[in-house]
PDB file of C-alpha atoms in Angstrom:
ATOM      1  CA  UNK A   1      96.633  58.182 238.318  1.00  0.00           C
ATOM      2  CA  UNK A   2      96.716  56.979 233.663  1.00  0.00           C
ATOM      3  CA  UNK A   3      99.737  57.089 232.282  1.00  0.00           C
ATOM      4  CA  UNK A   4     100.339  59.301 229.009  1.00  0.00           C
ATOM      5  CA  UNK A   5     102.280  58.821 226.416  1.00  0.00           C
ATOM      6  CA  UNK A   6     102.573  62.090 224.025  1.00  0.00           C
ATOM      7  CA  UNK A   7     103.278  61.834 220.448  1.00  0.00           C
ATOM      8  CA  UNK A   8     103.370  63.939 217.430  1.00  0.00           C
ATOM      9  CA  UNK A   9     106.376  66.477 215.891  1.00  0.00           C
ATOM     10  CA  UNK A  10     108.616  64.857 219.041  1.00  0.00           C
ATOM     11  CA  UNK A  11     111.623  63.877 216.865  1.00  0.00           C
ATOM     12  CA  UNK A  12     113.975  66.710 219.314  1.00  0.00           C
ATOM     13  CA  UNK A  13     115.034  66.954 222.834  1.00  0.00           C
ATOM     14  CA  UNK A  14     113.665  70.256 223.574  1.00  0.00           C
ATOM     15  CA  UNK A  15     110.209  68.715 222.268  1.00  0.00           C
ATOM     16  CA  UNK A  16     110.369  65.091 224.017  1.00  0.00           C
ATOM     17  CA  UNK A  17     111.515  67.156 227.720  1.00  0.00           C
ATOM     18  CA  UNK A  18     108.783  69.097 226.740  1.00  0.00           C
ATOM     19  CA  UNK A  19     106.075  66.708 226.866  1.00  0.00           C
ATOM     20  CA  UNK A  20     107.538  65.090 229.910  1.00  0.00           C
ATOM     21  CA  UNK A  21     107.485  68.701 231.410  1.00  0.00           C
ATOM     22  CA  UNK A  22     104.045  69.106 230.478  1.00  0.00           C
ATOM     23  CA  UNK A  23     103.443  65.796 231.717  1.00  0.00           C
ATOM     24  CA  UNK A  24     103.361  62.422 229.703  1.00  0.00           C
ATOM     25  CA  UNK A  25     105.245  59.741 231.193  1.00  0.00           C
ATOM     26  CA  UNK A  26     106.510  59.142 227.696  1.00  0.00           C
ATOM     27  CA  UNK A  27     106.887  60.042 224.148  1.00  0.00           C
ATOM     28  CA  UNK A  28     106.449  58.476 221.548  1.00  0.00           C
ATOM     29  CA  UNK A  29     108.899  59.005 218.652  1.00  0.00           C
ATOM     30  CA  UNK A  30     108.615  58.033 214.407  1.00  0.00           C
ATOM     31  CA  UNK A  31     110.541  60.256 211.605  1.00  0.00           C
ATOM     32  CA  UNK A  32     113.439  60.212 213.175  1.00  0.00           C
ATOM     33  CA  UNK A  33     113.679  56.103 213.122  1.00  0.00           C
ATOM     34  CA  UNK A  34     112.697  55.846 209.209  1.00  0.00           C
ATOM     35  CA  UNK A  35     116.082  57.614 209.140  1.00  0.00           C
ATOM     36  CA  UNK A  36     118.131  54.859 211.725  1.00  0.00           C
ATOM     37  CA  UNK A  37     120.655  52.783 210.069  1.00  0.00           C
ATOM     38  CA  UNK A  38     118.326  49.724 210.709  1.00  0.00           C
ATOM     39  CA  UNK A  39     115.306  50.339 209.285  1.00  0.00           C
ATOM     40  CA  UNK A  40     114.472  49.199 206.579  1.00  0.00           C
ATOM     41  CA  UNK A  41     113.602  52.307 204.177  1.00  0.00           C
ATOM     42  CA  UNK A  42     114.202  52.697 200.790  1.00  0.00           C
ATOM     43  CA  UNK A  43     117.837  54.724 200.616  1.00  0.00           C
ATOM     44  CA  UNK A  44     115.038  57.602 198.183  1.00  0.00           C
ATOM     45  CA  UNK A  45     112.830  57.860 200.992  1.00  0.00           C
ATOM     46  CA  UNK A  46     115.314  58.371 203.568  1.00  0.00           C
ATOM     47  CA  UNK A  47     116.718  61.319 201.153  1.00  0.00           C
ATOM     48  CA  UNK A  48     114.105  63.089 200.906  1.00  0.00           C
ATOM     49  CA  UNK A  49     113.155  63.376 204.789  1.00  0.00           C
ATOM     50  CA  UNK A  50     116.767  64.255 204.926  1.00  0.00           C
ATOM     51  CA  UNK A  51     115.911  66.781 202.485  1.00  0.00           C
ATOM     52  CA  UNK A  52     112.828  67.435 204.063  1.00  0.00           C
ATOM     53  CA  UNK A  53     111.589  70.414 206.652  1.00  0.00           C
ATOM     54  CA  UNK A  54     107.952  70.218 208.960  1.00  0.00           C
ATOM     55  CA  UNK A  55     106.861  73.019 205.834  1.00  0.00           C
ATOM     56  CA  UNK A  56     107.582  70.479 203.365  1.00  0.00           C
ATOM     57  CA  UNK A  57     104.547  67.580 204.835  1.00  0.00           C
ATOM     58  CA  UNK A  58     101.127  67.681 204.471  1.00  0.00           C
ATOM     59  CA  UNK A  59      98.077  66.333 206.758  1.00  0.00           C
ATOM     60  CA  UNK A  60      96.091  64.147 203.636  1.00  0.00           C
ATOM     61  CA  UNK A  61      94.854  61.274 202.825  1.00  0.00           C
ATOM     62  CA  UNK A  62      95.804  61.397 199.076  1.00  0.00           C
ATOM     63  CA  UNK A  63      97.584  57.614 199.631  1.00  0.00           C
ATOM     64  CA  UNK A  64      94.303  55.925 200.750  1.00  0.00           C
ATOM     65  CA  UNK A  65      94.137  52.685 197.967  1.00  0.00           C
ATOM     66  CA  UNK A  66      93.974  50.087 200.588  1.00  0.00           C
ATOM     67  CA  UNK A  67      93.250  52.288 203.305  1.00  0.00           C
ATOM     68  CA  UNK A  68      90.611  54.442 202.946  1.00  0.00           C
ATOM     69  CA  UNK A  69      89.482  58.060 204.747  1.00  0.00           C
ATOM     70  CA  UNK A  70      92.532  57.213 206.839  1.00  0.00           C
ATOM     71  CA  UNK A  71      93.915  61.080 206.957  1.00  0.00           C
ATOM     72  CA  UNK A  72      97.686  60.550 207.154  1.00  0.00           C
ATOM     73  CA  UNK A  73     100.891  62.678 207.276  1.00  0.00           C
ATOM     74  CA  UNK A  74     104.025  62.958 204.902  1.00  0.00           C
ATOM     75  CA  UNK A  75     105.853  64.539 201.927  1.00  0.00           C
ATOM     76  CA  UNK A  76     103.825  67.348 200.281  1.00  0.00           C
ATOM     77  CA  UNK A  77     106.729  65.874 197.126  1.00  0.00           C
ATOM     78  CA  UNK A  78     105.376  63.214 196.929  1.00  0.00           C
ATOM     79  CA  UNK A  79     101.851  64.445 196.740  1.00  0.00           C
ATOM     80  CA  UNK A  80     102.918  66.134 194.195  1.00  0.00           C
ATOM     81  CA  UNK A  81     104.356  63.197 192.247  1.00  0.00           C
ATOM     82  CA  UNK A  82     101.522  60.915 192.305  1.00  0.00           C
ATOM     83  CA  UNK A  83      99.594  63.059 191.153  1.00  0.00           C
ATOM     84  CA  UNK A  84     101.836  64.446 187.806  1.00  0.00           C
ATOM     85  CA  UNK A  85     102.443  60.226 187.406  1.00  0.00           C
ATOM     86  CA  UNK A  86      99.850  58.374 185.151  1.00  0.00           C
ATOM     87  CA  UNK A  87     101.148  55.204 185.553  1.00  0.00           C
ATOM     88  CA  UNK A  88      97.917  52.502 187.683  1.00  0.00           C
ATOM     89  CA  UNK A  89     101.211  50.926 189.085  1.00  0.00           C
ATOM     90  CA  UNK A  90     104.023  52.699 190.634  1.00  0.00           C
ATOM     91  CA  UNK A  91     105.791  50.635 192.065  1.00  0.00           C
ATOM     92  CA  UNK A  92     106.724  46.820 193.296  1.00  0.00           C
ATOM     93  CA  UNK A  93     107.980  45.423 196.566  1.00  0.00           C
ATOM     94  CA  UNK A  94     108.555  42.280 198.693  1.00  0.00           C
ATOM     95  CA  UNK A  95     105.586  41.081 200.797  1.00  0.00           C
ATOM     96  CA  UNK A  96     106.552  37.795 202.774  1.00  0.00           C
ATOM     97  CA  UNK A  97     109.001  37.236 199.835  1.00  0.00           C
ATOM     98  CA  UNK A  98     106.492  37.588 197.002  1.00  0.00           C
ATOM     99  CA  UNK A  99     106.446  40.355 195.205  1.00  0.00           C
ATOM    100  CA  UNK A 100     103.781  43.232 195.508  1.00  0.00           C
ATOM    101  CA  UNK A 101     103.106  45.993 193.247  1.00  0.00           C
ATOM    102  CA  UNK A 102     102.352  49.063 194.650  1.00  0.00           C
ATOM    103  CA  UNK A 103      98.952  50.771 193.140  1.00  0.00           C
ATOM    104  CA  UNK A 104      99.318  54.412 192.306  1.00  0.00           C
ATOM    105  CA  UNK A 105      98.081  56.315 196.346  1.00  0.00           C
ATOM    106  CA  UNK A 106      98.091  53.009 197.519  1.00  0.00           C
ATOM    107  CA  UNK A 107      99.386  52.782 200.907  1.00  0.00           C
ATOM    108  CA  UNK A 108     103.244  51.118 201.608  1.00  0.00           C
ATOM    109  CA  UNK A 109     105.946  53.064 201.374  1.00  0.00           C
ATOM    110  CA  UNK A 110     108.751  51.952 199.662  1.00  0.00           C
ATOM    111  CA  UNK A 111     111.849  49.458 201.814  1.00  0.00           C
ATOM    112  CA  UNK A 112     115.301  48.390 200.572  1.00  0.00           C
ATOM    113  CA  UNK A 113     113.548  45.954 198.211  1.00  0.00           C
ATOM    114  CA  UNK A 114     110.967  47.991 196.345  1.00  0.00           C
ATOM    115  CA  UNK A 115     111.556  49.048 192.277  1.00  0.00           C
ATOM    116  CA  UNK A 116     109.632  51.704 191.045  1.00  0.00           C
ATOM    117  CA  UNK A 117     108.968  55.374 190.928  1.00  0.00           C
ATOM    118  CA  UNK A 118     109.752  55.608 194.603  1.00  0.00           C
ATOM    119  CA  UNK A 119     108.771  59.573 194.859  1.00  0.00           C
ATOM    120  CA  UNK A 120     105.399  58.954 193.605  1.00  0.00           C
ATOM    121  CA  UNK A 121     104.428  56.173 196.615  1.00  0.00           C
ATOM    122  CA  UNK A 122     104.053  57.485 200.183  1.00  0.00           C
ATOM    123  CA  UNK A 123     106.551  59.467 202.488  1.00  0.00           C
ATOM    124  CA  UNK A 124     104.921  59.518 205.593  1.00  0.00           C
ATOM    125  CA  UNK A 125     106.815  61.897 207.802  1.00  0.00           C
ATOM    126  CA  UNK A 126     105.550  63.673 210.529  1.00  0.00           C
ATOM    127  CA  UNK A 127     106.130  67.748 211.681  1.00  0.00           C
ATOM    128  CA  UNK A 128     109.576  66.576 213.352  1.00  0.00           C
ATOM    129  CA  UNK A 129     111.075  65.905 209.700  1.00  0.00           C
ATOM    130  CA  UNK A 130     113.455  68.553 209.746  1.00  0.00           C
ATOM    131  CA  UNK A 131     114.387  67.021 213.034  1.00  0.00           C
ATOM    132  CA  UNK A 132     116.191  64.022 210.302  1.00  0.00           C
ATOM    133  CA  UNK A 133     119.522  64.721 209.313  1.00  0.00           C
ATOM    134  CA  UNK A 134     121.572  61.798 208.725  1.00  0.00           C
ATOM    135  CA  UNK A 135     121.329  58.123 208.648  1.00  0.00           C
ATOM    136  CA  UNK A 136     122.422  56.624 212.782  1.00  0.00           C
ATOM    137  CA  UNK A 137     122.084  53.428 214.757  1.00  0.00           C
ATOM    138  CA  UNK A 138     118.926  53.846 216.993  1.00  0.00           C
ATOM    139  CA  UNK A 139     120.579  53.975 219.875  1.00  0.00           C
ATOM    140  CA  UNK A 140     122.119  56.665 219.015  1.00  0.00           C
ATOM    141  CA  UNK A 141     118.301  58.935 218.298  1.00  0.00           C
ATOM    142  CA  UNK A 142     117.826  57.545 221.740  1.00  0.00           C
ATOM    143  CA  UNK A 143     120.595  58.672 223.570  1.00  0.00           C
ATOM    144  CA  UNK A 144     120.539  61.779 222.170  1.00  0.00           C
ATOM    145  CA  UNK A 145     116.939  62.643 222.882  1.00  0.00           C
ATOM    146  CA  UNK A 146     117.008  60.738 226.275  1.00  0.00           C
ATOM    147  CA  UNK A 147     120.323  62.912 227.019  1.00  0.00           C
ATOM    148  CA  UNK A 148     119.446  65.920 225.820  1.00  0.00           C
ATOM    149  CA  UNK A 149     115.887  65.682 227.419  1.00  0.00           C
ATOM    150  CA  UNK A 150     117.426  65.007 230.502  1.00  0.00           C
ATOM    151  CA  UNK A 151     120.351  67.899 230.606  1.00  0.00           C
ATOM    152  CA  UNK A 152     117.236  70.280 229.368  1.00  0.00           C
ATOM    153  CA  UNK A 153     114.561  69.159 232.015  1.00  0.00           C
ATOM    154  CA  UNK A 154     117.177  70.227 235.067  1.00  0.00           C
ATOM    155  CA  UNK A 155     118.048  73.329 233.332  1.00  0.00           C
ATOM    156  CA  UNK A 156     114.072  74.172 233.733  1.00  0.00           C
TER     157      UNK A 156
END
């Protein structure tokens, strides 16, 4: 009687259909929308997502400055870049019209206003990152997932 929303690893029509077939009332898609045209995501971050696969992600607590003891999944490369950096501050970004420093291992992920060593910032990415192939409008992503899942569910 309680609706369930499935999340985690859902970035393709097949994953969406599987979750719905298993009884989920809805799905939550995360990583795919980082490459939506409407997203305020730094182009370097988007390029890293497009070039990544599920094996390029890691579950970590590395980016814990400002968010202690919070496991998160991100690109393995950003953890390595942050570890290799000697800088206390890896960049800056706008925060409500004010420039804010981003500390090494800080929580903020790079937006279009971010400057600095983007590769050493929190590049969050789930295991569905392999489904991120290009920058697309959000509506196109939703359409692809919904129509594809509907086709698959009719076949099953």
